[in-house]
Amino acid sequence: MIDTAFFITSFVTLFVIIDPIGLTPLFVALTQGMSVKQRRAIAIRATLVSAGILALFAIFGEALLGFTGISMAAFKIAGGILLLLTALDMLFQRRAKRREDTAEEDDDLDDPSVFPLAIPLIAGPGSIATVILLAGAHSGFSGLGLSLAVMVLVLLVTFIFFEAATPLERLLGKTGINVVSRLLGMLLAALAVQFMLNGLQDFGLLGIAPT
């Protein structure tokens, strides 16, 4: 039987790593100019895709990475590179320009649901490692059940925050969104570099023992 304190601790850990509060303004920036319906579809798709990825790693865990020959360090570096590309798009407003160029073709609007929202922002190296650790925290199906329950709860909270994106966009206005988008682009670039540094550190290439 898993005690309540451990469940709460697990929830807080995954919540902090995924950070739905911090993802909300990023979601606003990535879906700038979209309708409520489009945003809801993107939020649902991003949540479901990330849930599937996290569930896959919770069930198969390190065995899956080992089978494919991929280490968590390599995963961190790859996630950092992908995130850096998104950060550059946000900094130079290339994403917003693409939307303006295709504004009359709704189906062709840039869709950030799978990348970068689901991967690597929600289902990134940190959250993947966390669900793997939670699944292995207890023997049998109890650990797996805990990992999946915590994951579903955190992703539900994330979806609720995404649903508040439209009122937030109205509050900030177009100028405010542009400012926030560039600021978040800088933060994303720093986070991307940190991902890559952590991966290099795990490989032992920085001369620092991995933590």
C-alpha atoms as a PDB file:
ATOM      1  CA  MET A   1       0.000   0.000   0.000  1.00  0.00           C
ATOM      2  CA  ILE A   2       1.427   3.379  -1.014  1.00  0.00           C
ATOM      3  CA  ASP A   3       1.086   6.038   1.663  1.00  0.00           C
ATOM      4  CA  THR A   4      -0.469   9.430   0.979  1.00  0.00           C
ATOM      5  CA  ALA A   5       2.707  11.347   1.834  1.00  0.00           C
ATOM      6  CA  PHE A   6       4.679   9.496  -0.854  1.00  0.00           C
ATOM      7  CA  PHE A   7       1.935  10.141  -3.428  1.00  0.00           C
ATOM      8  CA  ILE A   8       1.908  13.870  -2.600  1.00  0.00           C
ATOM      9  CA  THR A   9       5.697  14.023  -2.792  1.00  0.00           C
ATOM     10  CA  SER A  10       5.642  12.270  -6.157  1.00  0.00           C
ATOM     11  CA  PHE A  11       2.975  14.649  -7.476  1.00  0.00           C
ATOM     12  CA  VAL A  12       4.898  17.724  -6.343  1.00  0.00           C
ATOM     13  CA  THR A  13       8.098  16.388  -7.906  1.00  0.00           C
ATOM     14  CA  LEU A  14       6.552  15.798 -11.333  1.00  0.00           C
ATOM     15  CA  PHE A  15       4.534  19.036 -11.115  1.00  0.00           C
ATOM     16  CA  VAL A  16       7.667  21.092 -10.490  1.00  0.00           C
ATOM     17  CA  ILE A  17       9.551  19.382 -13.323  1.00  0.00           C
ATOM     18  CA  ILE A  18       6.763  19.812 -15.910  1.00  0.00           C
ATOM     19  CA  ASP A  19       5.874  23.257 -14.464  1.00  0.00           C
ATOM     20  CA  PRO A  20       2.360  23.896 -15.879  1.00  0.00           C
ATOM     21  CA  ILE A  21       2.430  27.460 -14.512  1.00  0.00           C
ATOM     22  CA  GLY A  22       5.606  28.272 -16.411  1.00  0.00           C
ATOM     23  CA  LEU A  23       4.336  26.534 -19.551  1.00  0.00           C
ATOM     24  CA  THR A  24       1.146  28.623 -19.745  1.00  0.00           C
ATOM     25  CA  PRO A  25       2.693  31.884 -21.038  1.00  0.00           C
ATOM     26  CA  LEU A  26       4.812  29.770 -23.383  1.00  0.00           C
ATOM     27  CA  PHE A  27       1.642  28.122 -24.669  1.00  0.00           C
ATOM     28  CA  VAL A  28       0.204  31.605 -25.242  1.00  0.00           C
ATOM     29  CA  ALA A  29       3.282  32.647 -27.212  1.00  0.00           C
ATOM     30  CA  LEU A  30       3.328  29.453 -29.302  1.00  0.00           C
ATOM     31  CA  THR A  31      -0.373  29.742 -30.161  1.00  0.00           C
ATOM     32  CA  GLN A  32      -0.448  33.499 -30.717  1.00  0.00           C
ATOM     33  CA  GLY A  33      -3.383  34.602 -32.893  1.00  0.00           C
ATOM     34  CA  MET A  34      -5.181  31.255 -32.796  1.00  0.00           C
ATOM     35  CA  SER A  35      -8.859  30.837 -31.923  1.00  0.00           C
ATOM     36  CA  VAL A  36     -10.142  29.266 -28.701  1.00  0.00           C
ATOM     37  CA  LYS A  37     -11.115  26.136 -30.663  1.00  0.00           C
ATOM     38  CA  GLN A  38      -7.663  25.793 -32.218  1.00  0.00           C
ATOM     39  CA  ARG A  39      -5.978  26.312 -28.863  1.00  0.00           C
ATOM     40  CA  ARG A  40      -8.170  23.715 -27.178  1.00  0.00           C
ATOM     41  CA  ALA A  41      -7.378  21.200 -29.925  1.00  0.00           C
ATOM     42  CA  ILE A  42      -3.649  21.878 -29.541  1.00  0.00           C
ATOM     43  CA  ALA A  43      -3.878  21.616 -25.737  1.00  0.00           C
ATOM     44  CA  ILE A  44      -5.732  18.287 -25.964  1.00  0.00           C
ATOM     45  CA  ARG A  45      -3.330  16.911 -28.563  1.00  0.00           C
ATOM     46  CA  ALA A  46      -0.242  18.015 -26.616  1.00  0.00           C
ATOM     47  CA  THR A  47      -1.611  16.518 -23.392  1.00  0.00           C
ATOM     48  CA  LEU A  48      -2.544  13.188 -24.986  1.00  0.00           C
ATOM     49  CA  VAL A  49       0.745  12.840 -26.887  1.00  0.00           C
ATOM     50  CA  SER A  50       2.814  13.625 -23.791  1.00  0.00           C
ATOM     51  CA  ALA A  51       0.641  11.230 -21.731  1.00  0.00           C
ATOM     52  CA  GLY A  52       1.314   8.449 -24.223  1.00  0.00           C
ATOM     53  CA  ILE A  53       5.061   9.100 -24.219  1.00  0.00           C
ATOM     54  CA  LEU A  54       5.317   9.297 -20.432  1.00  0.00           C
ATOM     55  CA  ALA A  55       3.158   6.178 -20.016  1.00  0.00           C
ATOM     56  CA  LEU A  56       5.405   4.314 -22.472  1.00  0.00           C
ATOM     57  CA  PHE A  57       8.506   5.190 -20.459  1.00  0.00           C
ATOM     58  CA  ALA A  58       6.750   4.458 -17.156  1.00  0.00           C
ATOM     59  CA  ILE A  59       5.838   0.964 -18.376  1.00  0.00           C
ATOM     60  CA  PHE A  60       9.021   0.010 -20.202  1.00  0.00           C
ATOM     61  CA  GLY A  61      11.403   2.416 -18.499  1.00  0.00           C
ATOM     62  CA  GLU A  62      15.116   1.997 -18.819  1.00  0.00           C
ATOM     63  CA  ALA A  63      14.663  -1.264 -20.740  1.00  0.00           C
ATOM     64  CA  LEU A  64      13.334   0.699 -23.713  1.00  0.00           C
ATOM     65  CA  LEU A  65      16.262   3.107 -23.746  1.00  0.00           C
ATOM     66  CA  GLY A  66      18.704   0.251 -23.249  1.00  0.00           C
ATOM     67  CA  PHE A  67      17.163  -1.733 -26.111  1.00  0.00           C
ATOM     68  CA  THR A  68      17.547   1.201 -28.503  1.00  0.00           C
ATOM     69  CA  GLY A  69      20.999   2.029 -27.171  1.00  0.00           C
ATOM     70  CA  ILE A  70      19.985   5.515 -26.057  1.00  0.00           C
ATOM     71  CA  SER A  71      21.245   6.887 -22.747  1.00  0.00           C
ATOM     72  CA  MET A  72      19.422   9.519 -20.702  1.00  0.00           C
ATOM     73  CA  ALA A  73      22.430  11.801 -21.247  1.00  0.00           C
ATOM     74  CA  ALA A  74      21.954  11.588 -25.024  1.00  0.00           C
ATOM     75  CA  PHE A  75      18.247  12.241 -24.533  1.00  0.00           C
ATOM     76  CA  LYS A  76      19.031  15.433 -22.597  1.00  0.00           C
ATOM     77  CA  ILE A  77      21.375  16.695 -25.317  1.00  0.00           C
ATOM     78  CA  ALA A  78      18.861  15.949 -28.100  1.00  0.00           C
ATOM     79  CA  GLY A  79      16.069  17.649 -26.169  1.00  0.00           C
ATOM     80  CA  GLY A  80      18.290  20.671 -25.605  1.00  0.00           C
ATOM     81  CA  ILE A  81      19.057  21.020 -29.315  1.00  0.00           C
ATOM     82  CA  LEU A  82      15.372  20.803 -30.263  1.00  0.00           C
ATOM     83  CA  LEU A  83      14.446  23.325 -27.600  1.00  0.00           C
ATOM     84  CA  LEU A  84      17.172  25.716 -28.775  1.00  0.00           C
ATOM     85  CA  LEU A  85      15.722  25.699 -32.303  1.00  0.00           C
ATOM     86  CA  THR A  86      12.331  26.681 -30.888  1.00  0.00           C
ATOM     87  CA  ALA A  87      13.916  29.416 -28.783  1.00  0.00           C
ATOM     88  CA  LEU A  88      15.566  30.921 -31.877  1.00  0.00           C
ATOM     89  CA  ASP A  89      12.210  30.898 -33.695  1.00  0.00           C
ATOM     90  CA  MET A  90      10.626  32.784 -30.795  1.00  0.00           C
ATOM     91  CA  LEU A  91      13.472  35.284 -30.451  1.00  0.00           C
ATOM     92  CA  PHE A  92      13.408  36.251 -34.130  1.00  0.00           C
ATOM     93  CA  GLN A  93       9.599  36.002 -34.502  1.00  0.00           C
ATOM     94  CA  ARG A  94       9.912  33.488 -37.327  1.00  0.00           C
ATOM     95  CA  ARG A  95       7.022  31.449 -35.912  1.00  0.00           C
ATOM     96  CA  ALA A  96       4.707  34.493 -35.822  1.00  0.00           C
ATOM     97  CA  LYS A  97       5.685  35.439 -39.400  1.00  0.00           C
ATOM     98  CA  ARG A  98       4.849  31.944 -40.647  1.00  0.00           C
ATOM     99  CA  ARG A  99       1.407  32.242 -39.082  1.00  0.00           C
ATOM    100  CA  GLU A 100       0.793  35.606 -40.756  1.00  0.00           C
ATOM    101  CA  ASP A 101       1.804  34.196 -44.122  1.00  0.00           C
ATOM    102  CA  THR A 102      -0.683  31.326 -43.763  1.00  0.00           C
ATOM    103  CA  ALA A 103      -3.440  33.139 -41.871  1.00  0.00           C
ATOM    104  CA  GLU A 104      -6.037  32.353 -44.540  1.00  0.00           C
ATOM    105  CA  GLU A 105      -5.284  28.616 -44.468  1.00  0.00           C
ATOM    106  CA  ASP A 106      -6.217  27.490 -40.948  1.00  0.00           C
ATOM    107  CA  ASP A 107      -5.230  23.882 -41.557  1.00  0.00           C
ATOM    108  CA  ASP A 108      -1.699  24.932 -42.445  1.00  0.00           C
ATOM    109  CA  LEU A 109      -1.058  26.971 -39.298  1.00  0.00           C
ATOM    110  CA  ASP A 110       2.088  26.017 -37.455  1.00  0.00           C
ATOM    111  CA  ASP A 111       1.032  23.354 -34.939  1.00  0.00           C
ATOM    112  CA  PRO A 112       3.187  23.281 -31.783  1.00  0.00           C
ATOM    113  CA  SER A 113       1.201  20.499 -30.079  1.00  0.00           C
ATOM    114  CA  VAL A 114       3.640  17.638 -30.708  1.00  0.00           C
ATOM    115  CA  PHE A 115       6.799  19.750 -30.898  1.00  0.00           C
ATOM    116  CA  PRO A 116       7.729  21.605 -28.812  1.00  0.00           C
ATOM    117  CA  LEU A 117       4.801  21.328 -26.348  1.00  0.00           C
ATOM    118  CA  ALA A 118       4.461  17.550 -25.972  1.00  0.00           C
ATOM    119  CA  ILE A 119       8.153  16.968 -26.754  1.00  0.00           C
ATOM    120  CA  PRO A 120      10.333  18.146 -25.085  1.00  0.00           C
ATOM    121  CA  LEU A 121       8.529  20.719 -22.890  1.00  0.00           C
ATOM    122  CA  ILE A 122       6.029  18.367 -21.217  1.00  0.00           C
ATOM    123  CA  ALA A 123       7.501  14.949 -21.928  1.00  0.00           C
ATOM    124  CA  GLY A 124      11.132  15.988 -21.673  1.00  0.00           C
ATOM    125  CA  PRO A 125      14.203  14.320 -20.162  1.00  0.00           C
ATOM    126  CA  GLY A 126      13.288  15.455 -16.654  1.00  0.00           C
ATOM    127  CA  SER A 127       9.688  14.218 -16.683  1.00  0.00           C
ATOM    128  CA  ILE A 128      10.663  10.978 -18.456  1.00  0.00           C
ATOM    129  CA  ALA A 129      13.346  10.270 -15.872  1.00  0.00           C
ATOM    130  CA  THR A 130      10.875  11.064 -13.083  1.00  0.00           C
ATOM    131  CA  VAL A 131       8.182   8.635 -14.249  1.00  0.00           C
ATOM    132  CA  ILE A 132      10.824   5.939 -14.690  1.00  0.00           C
ATOM    133  CA  LEU A 133      12.029   6.491 -11.121  1.00  0.00           C
ATOM    134  CA  LEU A 134       8.488   6.578  -9.727  1.00  0.00           C
ATOM    135  CA  ALA A 135       7.567   3.371 -11.537  1.00  0.00           C
ATOM    136  CA  GLY A 136      10.594   1.656 -10.001  1.00  0.00           C
ATOM    137  CA  ALA A 137      10.067   3.093  -6.518  1.00  0.00           C
ATOM    138  CA  HIS A 138       7.856   0.156  -5.531  1.00  0.00           C
ATOM    139  CA  SER A 139       7.886  -3.442  -6.674  1.00  0.00           C
ATOM    140  CA  GLY A 140       5.153  -4.924  -8.819  1.00  0.00           C
ATOM    141  CA  PHE A 141       2.295  -2.898 -10.211  1.00  0.00           C
ATOM    142  CA  SER A 142       2.092  -0.491  -7.259  1.00  0.00           C
ATOM    143  CA  GLY A 143       4.990   1.621  -8.506  1.00  0.00           C
ATOM    144  CA  LEU A 144       3.647   1.633 -12.059  1.00  0.00           C
ATOM    145  CA  GLY A 145       0.175   2.553 -10.838  1.00  0.00           C
ATOM    146  CA  LEU A 146       1.604   5.405  -8.772  1.00  0.00           C
ATOM    147  CA  SER A 147       3.625   6.720 -11.704  1.00  0.00           C
ATOM    148  CA  LEU A 148       0.650   6.650 -14.073  1.00  0.00           C
ATOM    149  CA  ALA A 149      -1.743   8.210 -11.526  1.00  0.00           C
ATOM    150  CA  VAL A 150       0.627  11.070 -10.761  1.00  0.00           C
ATOM    151  CA  MET A 151       1.289  11.606 -14.461  1.00  0.00           C
ATOM    152  CA  VAL A 152      -2.433  11.812 -15.311  1.00  0.00           C
ATOM    153  CA  LEU A 153      -3.093  14.242 -12.455  1.00  0.00           C
ATOM    154  CA  VAL A 154      -0.237  16.586 -13.393  1.00  0.00           C
ATOM    155  CA  LEU A 155      -1.196  16.549 -17.083  1.00  0.00           C
ATOM    156  CA  LEU A 156      -4.804  17.326 -16.167  1.00  0.00           C
ATOM    157  CA  VAL A 157      -3.602  20.382 -14.247  1.00  0.00           C
ATOM    158  CA  THR A 158      -1.426  21.341 -17.221  1.00  0.00           C
ATOM    159  CA  PHE A 159      -4.436  21.164 -19.565  1.00  0.00           C
ATOM    160  CA  ILE A 160      -6.458  23.379 -17.200  1.00  0.00           C
ATOM    161  CA  PHE A 161      -3.681  25.982 -17.273  1.00  0.00           C
ATOM    162  CA  PHE A 162      -3.585  25.808 -21.081  1.00  0.00           C
ATOM    163  CA  GLU A 163      -7.337  26.469 -21.154  1.00  0.00           C
ATOM    164  CA  ALA A 164      -6.660  29.814 -19.432  1.00  0.00           C
ATOM    165  CA  ALA A 165      -4.386  30.900 -22.304  1.00  0.00           C
ATOM    166  CA  THR A 166      -6.992  32.989 -24.179  1.00  0.00           C
ATOM    167  CA  PRO A 167      -7.917  35.243 -21.210  1.00  0.00           C
ATOM    168  CA  LEU A 168      -4.201  35.655 -20.550  1.00  0.00           C
ATOM    169  CA  GLU A 169      -3.609  36.725 -24.163  1.00  0.00           C
ATOM    170  CA  ARG A 170      -6.412  39.312 -23.888  1.00  0.00           C
ATOM    171  CA  LEU A 171      -4.822  40.633 -20.707  1.00  0.00           C
ATOM    172  CA  LEU A 172      -1.355  41.000 -22.226  1.00  0.00           C
ATOM    173  CA  GLY A 173      -2.390  42.279 -25.673  1.00  0.00           C
ATOM    174  CA  LYS A 174      -0.367  41.926 -28.896  1.00  0.00           C
ATOM    175  CA  THR A 175       2.561  44.020 -27.676  1.00  0.00           C
ATOM    176  CA  GLY A 176       2.675  42.215 -24.356  1.00  0.00           C
ATOM    177  CA  ILE A 177       2.642  38.824 -26.091  1.00  0.00           C
ATOM    178  CA  ASN A 178       5.512  39.868 -28.360  1.00  0.00           C
ATOM    179  CA  VAL A 179       7.552  40.995 -25.349  1.00  0.00           C
ATOM    180  CA  VAL A 180       6.759  37.815 -23.409  1.00  0.00           C
ATOM    181  CA  SER A 181       7.529  35.682 -26.465  1.00  0.00           C
ATOM    182  CA  ARG A 182      11.024  37.138 -26.799  1.00  0.00           C
ATOM    183  CA  LEU A 183      11.707  36.946 -23.070  1.00  0.00           C
ATOM    184  CA  LEU A 184      10.581  33.333 -23.016  1.00  0.00           C
ATOM    185  CA  GLY A 185      12.729  32.691 -26.069  1.00  0.00           C
ATOM    186  CA  MET A 186      15.761  33.830 -24.078  1.00  0.00           C
ATOM    187  CA  LEU A 187      14.746  31.652 -21.128  1.00  0.00           C
ATOM    188  CA  LEU A 188      14.157  28.702 -23.436  1.00  0.00           C
ATOM    189  CA  ALA A 189      17.588  29.175 -24.987  1.00  0.00           C
ATOM    190  CA  ALA A 190      19.144  29.111 -21.521  1.00  0.00           C
ATOM    191  CA  LEU A 191      17.113  26.016 -20.599  1.00  0.00           C
ATOM    192  CA  ALA A 192      18.191  24.323 -23.825  1.00  0.00           C
ATOM    193  CA  VAL A 193      21.848  24.998 -23.074  1.00  0.00           C
ATOM    194  CA  GLN A 194      21.342  23.680 -19.536  1.00  0.00           C
ATOM    195  CA  PHE A 195      19.835  20.463 -20.937  1.00  0.00           C
ATOM    196  CA  MET A 196      22.854  19.996 -23.175  1.00  0.00           C
ATOM    197  CA  LEU A 197      25.328  20.796 -20.388  1.00  0.00           C
ATOM    198  CA  ASN A 198      23.609  18.287 -18.102  1.00  0.00           C
ATOM    199  CA  GLY A 199      23.859  15.660 -20.806  1.00  0.00           C
ATOM    200  CA  LEU A 200      27.545  16.402 -21.394  1.00  0.00           C
ATOM    201  CA  GLN A 201      28.125  16.290 -17.643  1.00  0.00           C
ATOM    202  CA  ASP A 202      26.420  12.893 -17.439  1.00  0.00           C
ATOM    203  CA  PHE A 203      28.795  11.703 -20.161  1.00  0.00           C
ATOM    204  CA  GLY A 204      31.704  13.039 -18.073  1.00  0.00           C
ATOM    205  CA  LEU A 205      32.826  15.346 -20.866  1.00  0.00           C
ATOM    206  CA  LEU A 206      32.924  18.500 -18.711  1.00  0.00           C
ATOM    207  CA  GLY A 207      35.359  17.193 -16.147  1.00  0.00           C
ATOM    208  CA  ILE A 208      32.631  17.278 -13.485  1.00  0.00           C
ATOM    209  CA  ALA A 209      31.193  14.200 -11.875  1.00  0.00           C
ATOM    210  CA  PRO A 210      27.488  13.809 -12.742  1.00  0.00           C
ATOM    211  CA  THR A 211      25.110  14.521  -9.883  1.00  0.00           C
END
